[in-house]
Amino acid sequence: MSRAAGLRAYTLWPSAAHPRIAADLGHPASAAWLRLTFEPDAPRRLVGPATWNALRTHGLVLGPPSRLIAEAIRRGADRDIAAPRLALYSPTGQSLSKAACFVFEDGAEQPTLVVKAMPDPRYASRLRHETEMVETIRRRLGWSSHLAAALPLPPLFAGTGAGEYVVVQPVDPLAASTGRLADPAPALSWLREFQDSTTTRIRAWGDVDTEDALEHVRYAWCRARPAIAAAVIADAERLLRTLEGRPVRRCAVHGDFWRGNIAYRRSNSSDRNGQLRIYDWEWAQPEGTPFFDLWTTELGVLRRQAEEGEPELTQPARDALARVASELERQSLDPGFARATLAPSLGWLVFRVRRLTGVAGGAEAASVRLMAAVESLLS
């Protein structure tokens, strides 16, 4: 009906309230591209991607591209695109998480550019922070360095369009490889160099560091595990206090460094290094400690396992602890920081969205199981 009547109809999935995917029913090529890029492991269907989106939809939006999108396209492409077709993807479907609107020229099978914006303009400062932070780090690393090559592609436009903050970028050819890194070695190697290249100073771990870390433990455990909170806080403080005086580098922090935000692709079987791209810098900071990014490489995977209902999380957490300690030792840092920063890192990761916005973040409920699983590793 959409194609016959020439309607601009967009299916919403998995729900109308929190859509992760919005596909243009009148442009089957964009639905096929969405599926190939963001659902590559989905089982093959007897019907085409556009028809499948129509069958599974839980909501429908009718209408032409908004003035915001039209102006963003004009700013980014430096020209008007006649009859653009759109496809939208959001990692969570939440209004406080940025959405990527891929713009296709009519008849094209690949998007020309992507417009990123916050569905709820109240959270536009998060997208602005991410964009500005990436460009700051790009300058620190050097535009042509191999480390900078792993940053998101530079924007074609970043600023206000139709009264809202938007970012327009070229479409990244590595996007379809996101989350498919089987061996973490290339990402850890990049992170090691990144932390070394952005180190601003080396300062001993002190009382202020301990108190900052403990604040995350207090908030998380008092909120989610109050019966055991006092014991966990005491264990965390004991571990952190024993490390005061130990030297710690202060370096840039990505803030969500795990395989779900990493794309990796080899051009051929003889390509030893491959291409790496690190996405989602919204939690990045110009200076912090190396511990949180090392922990999120592990905690991101463990949280996903908790979401999927994995019954046993303690042993995987113990294995993760050993890997983080080994990496710290490789960087000539006290491996004791692995155990000491586990609870603070997890506490901050689980509740940071709520603390920033007042709204529960994704996987918050499932993460409480992981909190319970790591408690025995602190004593």
Tab-separated table of C-alpha atoms in Angstrom:
chain	number	residue	atom	x	y	z
A	1	MET	CA	0.000	0.000	0.000
A	2	SER	CA	2.854	2.371	0.833
A	3	ARG	CA	4.535	1.819	-2.509
A	4	ALA	CA	1.320	1.925	-4.523
A	5	ALA	CA	0.088	5.151	-2.951
A	6	GLY	CA	3.500	6.773	-2.751
A	7	LEU	CA	3.176	7.258	1.030
A	8	ARG	CA	6.190	7.920	3.227
A	9	ALA	CA	5.552	5.172	5.767
A	10	TYR	CA	8.128	4.114	8.372
A	11	THR	CA	7.759	0.932	10.414
A	12	LEU	CA	8.860	1.081	14.061
A	13	TRP	CA	10.445	-1.934	15.744
A	14	PRO	CA	10.546	-3.395	18.384
A	15	SER	CA	8.058	-0.901	19.859
A	16	ALA	CA	6.419	2.379	18.981
A	17	ALA	CA	7.595	3.931	22.255
A	18	HIS	CA	11.255	2.887	21.969
A	19	PRO	CA	12.048	2.103	18.316
A	20	ARG	CA	15.493	0.765	17.537
A	21	ILE	CA	14.833	0.474	13.805
A	22	ALA	CA	12.617	2.581	11.544
A	23	ALA	CA	12.497	1.426	7.925
A	24	ASP	CA	11.006	3.177	4.898
A	25	LEU	CA	8.432	0.792	3.415
A	26	GLY	CA	8.538	2.619	0.096
A	27	HIS	CA	12.276	2.075	-0.315
A	28	PRO	CA	13.129	-1.640	0.030
A	29	ALA	CA	16.861	-1.010	-0.505
A	30	SER	CA	17.130	0.942	2.763
A	31	ALA	CA	15.403	-1.869	4.701
A	32	ALA	CA	17.814	-4.385	3.155
A	33	TRP	CA	20.791	-2.205	4.108
A	34	LEU	CA	19.540	-1.825	7.683
A	35	ARG	CA	19.197	-5.571	8.069
A	36	LEU	CA	22.614	-6.317	6.586
A	37	THR	CA	24.311	-3.663	8.736
A	38	PHE	CA	22.551	-3.950	12.082
A	39	GLU	CA	20.997	-7.415	12.061
A	40	PRO	CA	23.561	-9.486	10.146
A	41	ASP	CA	22.953	-12.583	12.270
A	42	ALA	CA	19.166	-12.535	11.897
A	43	PRO	CA	17.808	-15.734	10.331
A	44	ARG	CA	16.977	-15.603	6.637
A	45	ARG	CA	13.300	-15.072	5.888
A	46	LEU	CA	11.095	-16.197	3.030
A	47	VAL	CA	10.051	-12.584	2.544
A	48	GLY	CA	12.258	-9.579	1.786
A	49	PRO	CA	13.563	-7.218	4.507
A	50	ALA	CA	10.994	-4.485	3.781
A	51	THR	CA	8.092	-6.944	3.942
A	52	TRP	CA	9.526	-8.525	7.086
A	53	ASN	CA	9.722	-5.094	8.738
A	54	ALA	CA	6.082	-4.492	7.787
A	55	LEU	CA	5.015	-7.819	9.296
A	56	ARG	CA	6.821	-7.354	12.593
A	57	THR	CA	6.158	-3.637	13.065
A	58	HIS	CA	4.634	-2.336	16.303
A	59	GLY	CA	4.074	1.174	15.065
A	60	LEU	CA	3.917	3.269	11.931
A	61	VAL	CA	4.901	6.856	11.190
A	62	LEU	CA	3.567	8.652	8.119
A	63	GLY	CA	4.996	11.818	6.630
A	64	PRO	CA	7.919	13.374	4.753
A	65	PRO	CA	11.384	14.025	6.276
A	66	SER	CA	11.232	16.639	9.011
A	67	ARG	CA	12.603	20.152	8.630
A	68	LEU	CA	15.430	19.154	10.984
A	69	ILE	CA	16.545	16.321	8.705
A	70	ALA	CA	16.109	18.404	5.555
A	71	GLU	CA	18.259	21.217	6.955
A	72	ALA	CA	20.885	18.809	8.297
A	73	ILE	CA	21.149	17.152	4.876
A	74	ARG	CA	21.606	20.531	3.240
A	75	ARG	CA	24.312	21.529	5.744
A	76	GLY	CA	26.187	18.227	5.528
A	77	ALA	CA	25.953	17.510	1.810
A	78	ASP	CA	26.244	21.199	0.897
A	79	ARG	CA	23.379	20.598	-1.520
A	80	ASP	CA	19.761	19.505	-1.592
A	81	ILE	CA	19.073	15.802	-2.061
A	82	ALA	CA	15.945	15.303	-4.103
A	83	ALA	CA	13.362	13.010	-2.493
A	84	PRO	CA	15.664	11.561	0.181
A	85	ARG	CA	14.744	8.179	1.657
A	86	LEU	CA	15.488	7.554	5.324
A	87	ALA	CA	16.378	4.638	7.583
A	88	LEU	CA	16.847	5.058	11.323
A	89	TYR	CA	18.793	3.064	13.879
A	90	SER	CA	19.123	3.592	17.633
A	91	PRO	CA	21.213	1.289	19.854
A	92	THR	CA	18.584	1.342	22.618
A	93	GLY	CA	15.475	3.032	21.264
A	94	GLN	CA	15.524	5.347	24.298
A	95	SER	CA	14.969	9.085	23.863
A	96	LEU	CA	18.163	9.839	25.782
A	97	SER	CA	20.294	7.749	23.384
A	98	LYS	CA	21.351	9.239	20.054
A	99	ALA	CA	19.639	8.063	16.901
A	100	ALA	CA	21.329	7.724	13.512
A	101	CYS	CA	19.231	8.636	10.489
A	102	PHE	CA	20.766	7.255	7.293
A	103	VAL	CA	19.970	9.276	4.176
A	104	PHE	CA	19.581	7.529	0.818
A	105	GLU	CA	19.213	9.288	-2.487
A	106	ASP	CA	16.102	7.937	-4.185
A	107	GLY	CA	16.976	4.710	-5.986
A	108	ALA	CA	20.327	4.272	-4.194
A	109	GLU	CA	21.155	1.024	-2.406
A	110	GLN	CA	23.729	2.631	-0.067
A	111	PRO	CA	23.226	5.711	2.135
A	112	THR	CA	24.949	8.965	1.208
A	113	LEU	CA	25.360	10.296	4.739
A	114	VAL	CA	24.093	9.902	8.283
A	115	VAL	CA	22.436	12.497	10.517
A	116	LYS	CA	22.807	11.963	14.270
A	117	ALA	CA	20.561	13.666	16.795
A	118	MET	CA	18.988	13.121	20.196
A	119	PRO	CA	15.286	12.155	20.012
A	120	ASP	CA	14.742	14.256	23.139
A	121	PRO	CA	16.446	17.660	22.660
A	122	ARG	CA	16.897	17.969	26.423
A	123	TYR	CA	19.790	15.535	26.106
A	124	ALA	CA	21.453	17.256	23.137
A	125	SER	CA	24.379	18.256	25.367
A	126	ARG	CA	25.430	14.585	25.466
A	127	LEU	CA	25.811	14.467	21.687
A	128	ARG	CA	27.602	17.817	21.680
A	129	HIS	CA	29.986	16.608	24.391
A	130	GLU	CA	30.734	13.423	22.462
A	131	THR	CA	31.389	15.257	19.193
A	132	GLU	CA	33.595	17.921	20.733
A	133	MET	CA	35.486	15.384	22.840
A	134	VAL	CA	36.317	13.223	19.809
A	135	GLU	CA	37.678	16.238	17.948
A	136	THR	CA	39.732	17.286	20.986
A	137	ILE	CA	41.235	13.803	21.223
A	138	ARG	CA	41.797	13.710	17.456
A	139	ARG	CA	43.918	16.858	17.745
A	140	ARG	CA	45.857	15.402	20.685
A	141	LEU	CA	46.627	12.215	18.794
A	142	GLY	CA	47.460	13.958	15.515
A	143	TRP	CA	45.092	13.849	12.573
A	144	SER	CA	47.196	11.473	10.507
A	145	SER	CA	48.265	9.069	13.267
A	146	HIS	CA	47.222	5.425	13.192
A	147	LEU	CA	45.581	5.948	16.597
A	148	ALA	CA	43.401	8.775	15.261
A	149	ALA	CA	42.373	6.563	12.336
A	150	ALA	CA	40.348	4.474	14.804
A	151	LEU	CA	38.252	7.469	15.886
A	152	PRO	CA	34.803	8.087	14.339
A	153	LEU	CA	34.924	9.797	10.952
A	154	PRO	CA	35.161	13.619	11.171
A	155	PRO	CA	31.774	15.347	10.850
A	156	LEU	CA	30.678	17.057	7.657
A	157	PHE	CA	28.646	19.371	9.870
A	158	ALA	CA	28.131	19.699	13.621
A	159	GLY	CA	25.916	22.443	14.954
A	160	THR	CA	22.373	23.723	15.158
A	161	GLY	CA	19.813	22.871	12.489
A	162	ALA	CA	16.126	23.764	12.785
A	163	GLY	CA	16.834	24.764	16.383
A	164	GLU	CA	18.380	21.458	17.455
A	165	TYR	CA	21.957	20.184	17.697
A	166	VAL	CA	22.786	17.661	14.959
A	167	VAL	CA	25.878	15.959	13.576
A	168	VAL	CA	26.207	14.936	9.934
A	169	GLN	CA	28.875	12.400	8.981
A	170	PRO	CA	29.883	10.263	6.028
A	171	VAL	CA	28.648	6.688	6.322
A	172	ASP	CA	31.404	4.603	7.892
A	173	PRO	CA	32.163	1.466	5.831
A	174	LEU	CA	33.284	-0.282	9.035
A	175	ALA	CA	29.908	0.141	10.769
A	176	ALA	CA	28.687	-3.297	9.698
A	177	SER	CA	31.668	-4.884	11.489
A	178	THR	CA	30.715	-3.469	14.898
A	179	GLY	CA	30.604	-5.969	17.738
A	180	ARG	CA	32.185	-8.755	15.704
A	181	LEU	CA	35.691	-8.620	17.179
A	182	ALA	CA	36.387	-12.186	18.317
A	183	ASP	CA	39.941	-11.632	19.585
A	184	PRO	CA	40.277	-8.550	21.850
A	185	ALA	CA	44.039	-8.270	21.217
A	186	PRO	CA	43.857	-5.570	18.473
A	187	ALA	CA	41.535	-3.419	20.596
A	188	LEU	CA	43.671	-3.813	23.734
A	189	SER	CA	46.786	-2.970	21.768
A	190	TRP	CA	45.113	0.211	20.503
A	191	LEU	CA	43.902	1.092	24.012
A	192	ARG	CA	47.388	0.613	25.433
A	193	GLU	CA	48.864	3.039	22.896
A	194	PHE	CA	45.940	5.425	23.290
A	195	GLN	CA	46.424	5.645	27.048
A	196	ASP	CA	50.159	6.106	26.634
A	197	SER	CA	49.763	8.841	23.985
A	198	THR	CA	47.187	10.808	25.978
A	199	THR	CA	48.940	10.572	29.356
A	200	THR	CA	49.222	14.055	30.848
A	201	ARG	CA	50.942	13.200	34.122
A	202	ILE	CA	51.720	10.433	36.580
A	203	ARG	CA	50.360	10.996	40.062
A	204	ALA	CA	50.192	8.774	43.097
A	205	TRP	CA	46.830	7.256	43.969
A	206	GLY	CA	45.609	9.263	46.938
A	207	ASP	CA	42.793	9.816	49.391
A	208	VAL	CA	40.766	11.875	46.901
A	209	ASP	CA	40.991	9.064	44.340
A	210	THR	CA	39.845	6.540	46.924
A	211	GLU	CA	36.898	8.671	48.007
A	212	ASP	CA	35.813	9.285	44.410
A	213	ALA	CA	35.897	5.542	43.724
A	214	LEU	CA	34.062	4.667	46.932
A	215	GLU	CA	31.272	7.109	46.095
A	216	HIS	CA	30.347	4.944	43.090
A	217	VAL	CA	30.333	1.832	45.268
A	218	ARG	CA	28.149	3.466	47.911
A	219	TYR	CA	25.590	4.692	45.418
A	220	ALA	CA	25.316	1.417	43.527
A	221	TRP	CA	25.248	-1.049	46.409
A	222	CYS	CA	23.104	1.039	48.761
A	223	ARG	CA	20.560	1.379	45.975
A	224	ALA	CA	20.567	-2.127	44.516
A	225	ARG	CA	22.026	-4.417	47.221
A	226	PRO	CA	21.393	-2.632	50.555
A	227	ALA	CA	21.616	-5.772	52.697
A	228	ILE	CA	25.230	-6.378	51.679
A	229	ALA	CA	26.237	-2.754	50.983
A	230	ALA	CA	28.188	-2.111	54.204
A	231	ALA	CA	30.389	-5.194	53.729
A	232	VAL	CA	31.080	-4.416	50.054
A	233	ILE	CA	31.941	-0.787	50.823
A	234	ALA	CA	34.317	-1.918	53.581
A	235	ASP	CA	36.026	-4.415	51.251
A	236	ALA	CA	36.369	-1.821	48.498
A	237	GLU	CA	37.826	0.760	50.889
A	238	ARG	CA	40.338	-1.720	52.279
A	239	LEU	CA	41.539	-2.623	48.791
A	240	LEU	CA	41.787	0.994	47.665
A	241	ARG	CA	43.525	2.288	50.800
A	242	THR	CA	46.317	-0.277	50.499
A	243	LEU	CA	47.184	1.151	47.058
A	244	GLU	CA	47.457	4.788	48.107
A	245	GLY	CA	50.848	6.153	47.163
A	246	ARG	CA	51.224	3.882	44.115
A	247	PRO	CA	51.917	5.777	40.849
A	248	VAL	CA	49.015	5.969	38.386
A	249	ARG	CA	49.033	7.561	34.954
A	250	ARG	CA	46.354	10.121	34.154
A	251	CYS	CA	45.143	9.757	30.581
A	252	ALA	CA	42.116	10.231	28.322
A	253	VAL	CA	39.189	7.888	28.954
A	254	HIS	CA	36.788	6.492	26.345
A	255	GLY	CA	34.215	5.531	28.954
A	256	ASP	CA	32.494	2.580	27.241
A	257	PHE	CA	35.311	0.579	25.708
A	258	TRP	CA	33.956	-2.860	24.917
A	259	ARG	CA	33.397	-4.958	21.802
A	260	GLY	CA	29.850	-3.644	21.291
A	261	ASN	CA	31.409	-0.252	20.482
A	262	ILE	CA	34.310	-1.582	18.419
A	263	ALA	CA	34.386	-2.383	14.710
A	264	TYR	CA	37.204	-4.471	13.291
A	265	ARG	CA	37.746	-5.748	9.797
A	266	ARG	CA	40.589	-7.348	7.899
A	267	SER	CA	40.775	-6.516	4.213
A	268	ASN	CA	42.055	-10.032	3.449
A	269	SER	CA	43.448	-13.102	5.196
A	270	SER	CA	47.020	-11.778	4.980
A	271	ASP	CA	46.104	-8.464	6.631
A	272	ARG	CA	47.730	-8.817	10.051
A	273	ASN	CA	46.602	-5.502	11.532
A	274	GLY	CA	43.149	-4.891	10.073
A	275	GLN	CA	41.034	-1.760	10.394
A	276	LEU	CA	39.739	-0.662	13.773
A	277	ARG	CA	37.053	1.873	14.672
A	278	ILE	CA	36.029	2.892	18.182
A	279	TYR	CA	32.508	4.319	18.492
A	280	ASP	CA	30.291	5.905	21.168
A	281	TRP	CA	32.468	8.442	22.967
A	282	GLU	CA	29.606	10.066	24.880
A	283	TRP	CA	31.193	9.143	28.232
A	284	ALA	CA	34.719	10.214	27.231
A	285	GLN	CA	36.823	12.449	29.458
A	286	PRO	CA	40.085	14.281	28.678
A	287	GLU	CA	41.732	12.959	31.844
A	288	GLY	CA	41.115	10.024	34.151
A	289	THR	CA	42.768	6.767	35.116
A	290	PRO	CA	43.334	3.740	32.860
A	291	PHE	CA	41.338	1.374	35.056
A	292	PHE	CA	37.785	2.063	33.895
A	293	ASP	CA	38.429	1.455	30.180
A	294	LEU	CA	40.251	-1.761	31.025
A	295	TRP	CA	37.322	-2.896	33.118
A	296	THR	CA	34.636	-2.019	30.574
A	297	THR	CA	36.297	-4.322	28.040
A	298	GLU	CA	35.280	-7.107	30.417
A	299	LEU	CA	32.186	-5.696	32.126
A	300	GLY	CA	30.469	-4.962	28.825
A	301	VAL	CA	30.615	-8.657	27.947
A	302	LEU	CA	29.605	-9.770	31.442
A	303	ARG	CA	26.616	-7.414	31.436
A	304	ARG	CA	25.496	-8.808	28.103
A	305	GLN	CA	25.738	-12.329	29.556
A	306	ALA	CA	23.656	-11.193	32.536
A	307	GLU	CA	21.028	-9.762	30.153
A	308	GLU	CA	20.888	-13.052	28.282
A	309	GLY	CA	20.241	-14.950	31.507
A	310	GLU	CA	23.627	-16.648	31.946
A	311	PRO	CA	23.201	-18.515	35.259
A	312	GLU	CA	26.873	-18.507	36.314
A	313	LEU	CA	28.646	-15.144	36.365
A	314	THR	CA	31.153	-15.493	39.207
A	315	GLN	CA	33.686	-17.629	37.342
A	316	PRO	CA	33.576	-15.455	34.203
A	317	ALA	CA	34.076	-12.430	36.487
A	318	ARG	CA	37.038	-14.161	38.147
A	319	ASP	CA	38.573	-14.838	34.722
A	320	ALA	CA	38.014	-11.189	33.776
A	321	LEU	CA	39.757	-10.079	36.979
A	322	ALA	CA	42.816	-12.141	36.051
A	323	ARG	CA	42.927	-10.596	32.550
A	324	VAL	CA	42.676	-7.023	33.846
A	325	ALA	CA	45.403	-7.687	36.431
A	326	SER	CA	47.626	-9.137	33.708
A	327	GLU	CA	47.091	-6.094	31.480
A	328	LEU	CA	47.918	-3.712	34.344
A	329	GLU	CA	51.110	-5.630	35.024
A	330	ARG	CA	51.976	-5.353	31.343
A	331	GLN	CA	51.615	-1.579	31.665
A	332	SER	CA	53.868	-1.539	34.759
A	333	LEU	CA	50.926	-0.673	37.017
A	334	ASP	CA	50.197	-2.442	40.288
A	335	PRO	CA	47.952	-5.411	39.388
A	336	GLY	CA	46.221	-4.939	42.748
A	337	PHE	CA	44.298	-2.085	41.145
A	338	ALA	CA	42.315	-4.677	39.167
A	339	ARG	CA	40.522	-6.020	42.239
A	340	ALA	CA	40.384	-2.602	43.920
A	341	THR	CA	38.694	-0.855	40.991
A	342	LEU	CA	36.246	-3.637	40.112
A	343	ALA	CA	33.384	-2.519	42.372
A	344	PRO	CA	33.813	1.231	41.620
A	345	SER	CA	33.917	0.566	37.875
A	346	LEU	CA	30.854	-1.682	37.954
A	347	GLY	CA	28.938	0.664	40.252
A	348	TRP	CA	29.539	3.630	37.947
A	349	LEU	CA	28.761	1.646	34.787
A	350	VAL	CA	25.442	0.316	36.081
A	351	PHE	CA	23.960	3.576	37.341
A	352	ARG	CA	25.653	6.392	35.428
A	353	VAL	CA	22.720	6.979	33.050
A	354	ARG	CA	20.313	7.245	35.975
A	355	ARG	CA	22.664	9.584	37.839
A	356	LEU	CA	23.066	11.849	34.809
A	357	THR	CA	19.483	11.900	33.534
A	358	GLY	CA	17.248	10.537	36.278
A	359	VAL	CA	16.129	7.769	33.895
A	360	ALA	CA	17.157	4.112	34.258
A	361	GLY	CA	19.822	3.009	31.788
A	362	GLY	CA	19.801	-0.127	29.701
A	363	ALA	CA	20.596	-3.437	31.409
A	364	GLU	CA	20.353	-1.830	34.854
A	365	ALA	CA	18.179	-4.602	36.306
A	366	ALA	CA	20.250	-7.413	34.795
A	367	SER	CA	23.451	-5.771	36.060
A	368	VAL	CA	22.358	-6.216	39.667
A	369	ARG	CA	22.952	-9.967	39.197
A	370	LEU	CA	26.492	-9.156	38.110
A	371	MET	CA	26.989	-6.986	41.193
A	372	ALA	CA	26.024	-9.956	43.349
A	373	ALA	CA	28.382	-12.227	41.405
A	374	VAL	CA	31.497	-10.085	41.953
A	375	GLU	CA	31.031	-9.560	45.679
A	376	SER	CA	32.927	-12.718	46.593
A	377	LEU	CA	35.929	-11.497	44.565
A	378	LEU	CA	36.427	-8.456	46.828
A	379	SER	CA	37.077	-10.188	50.123
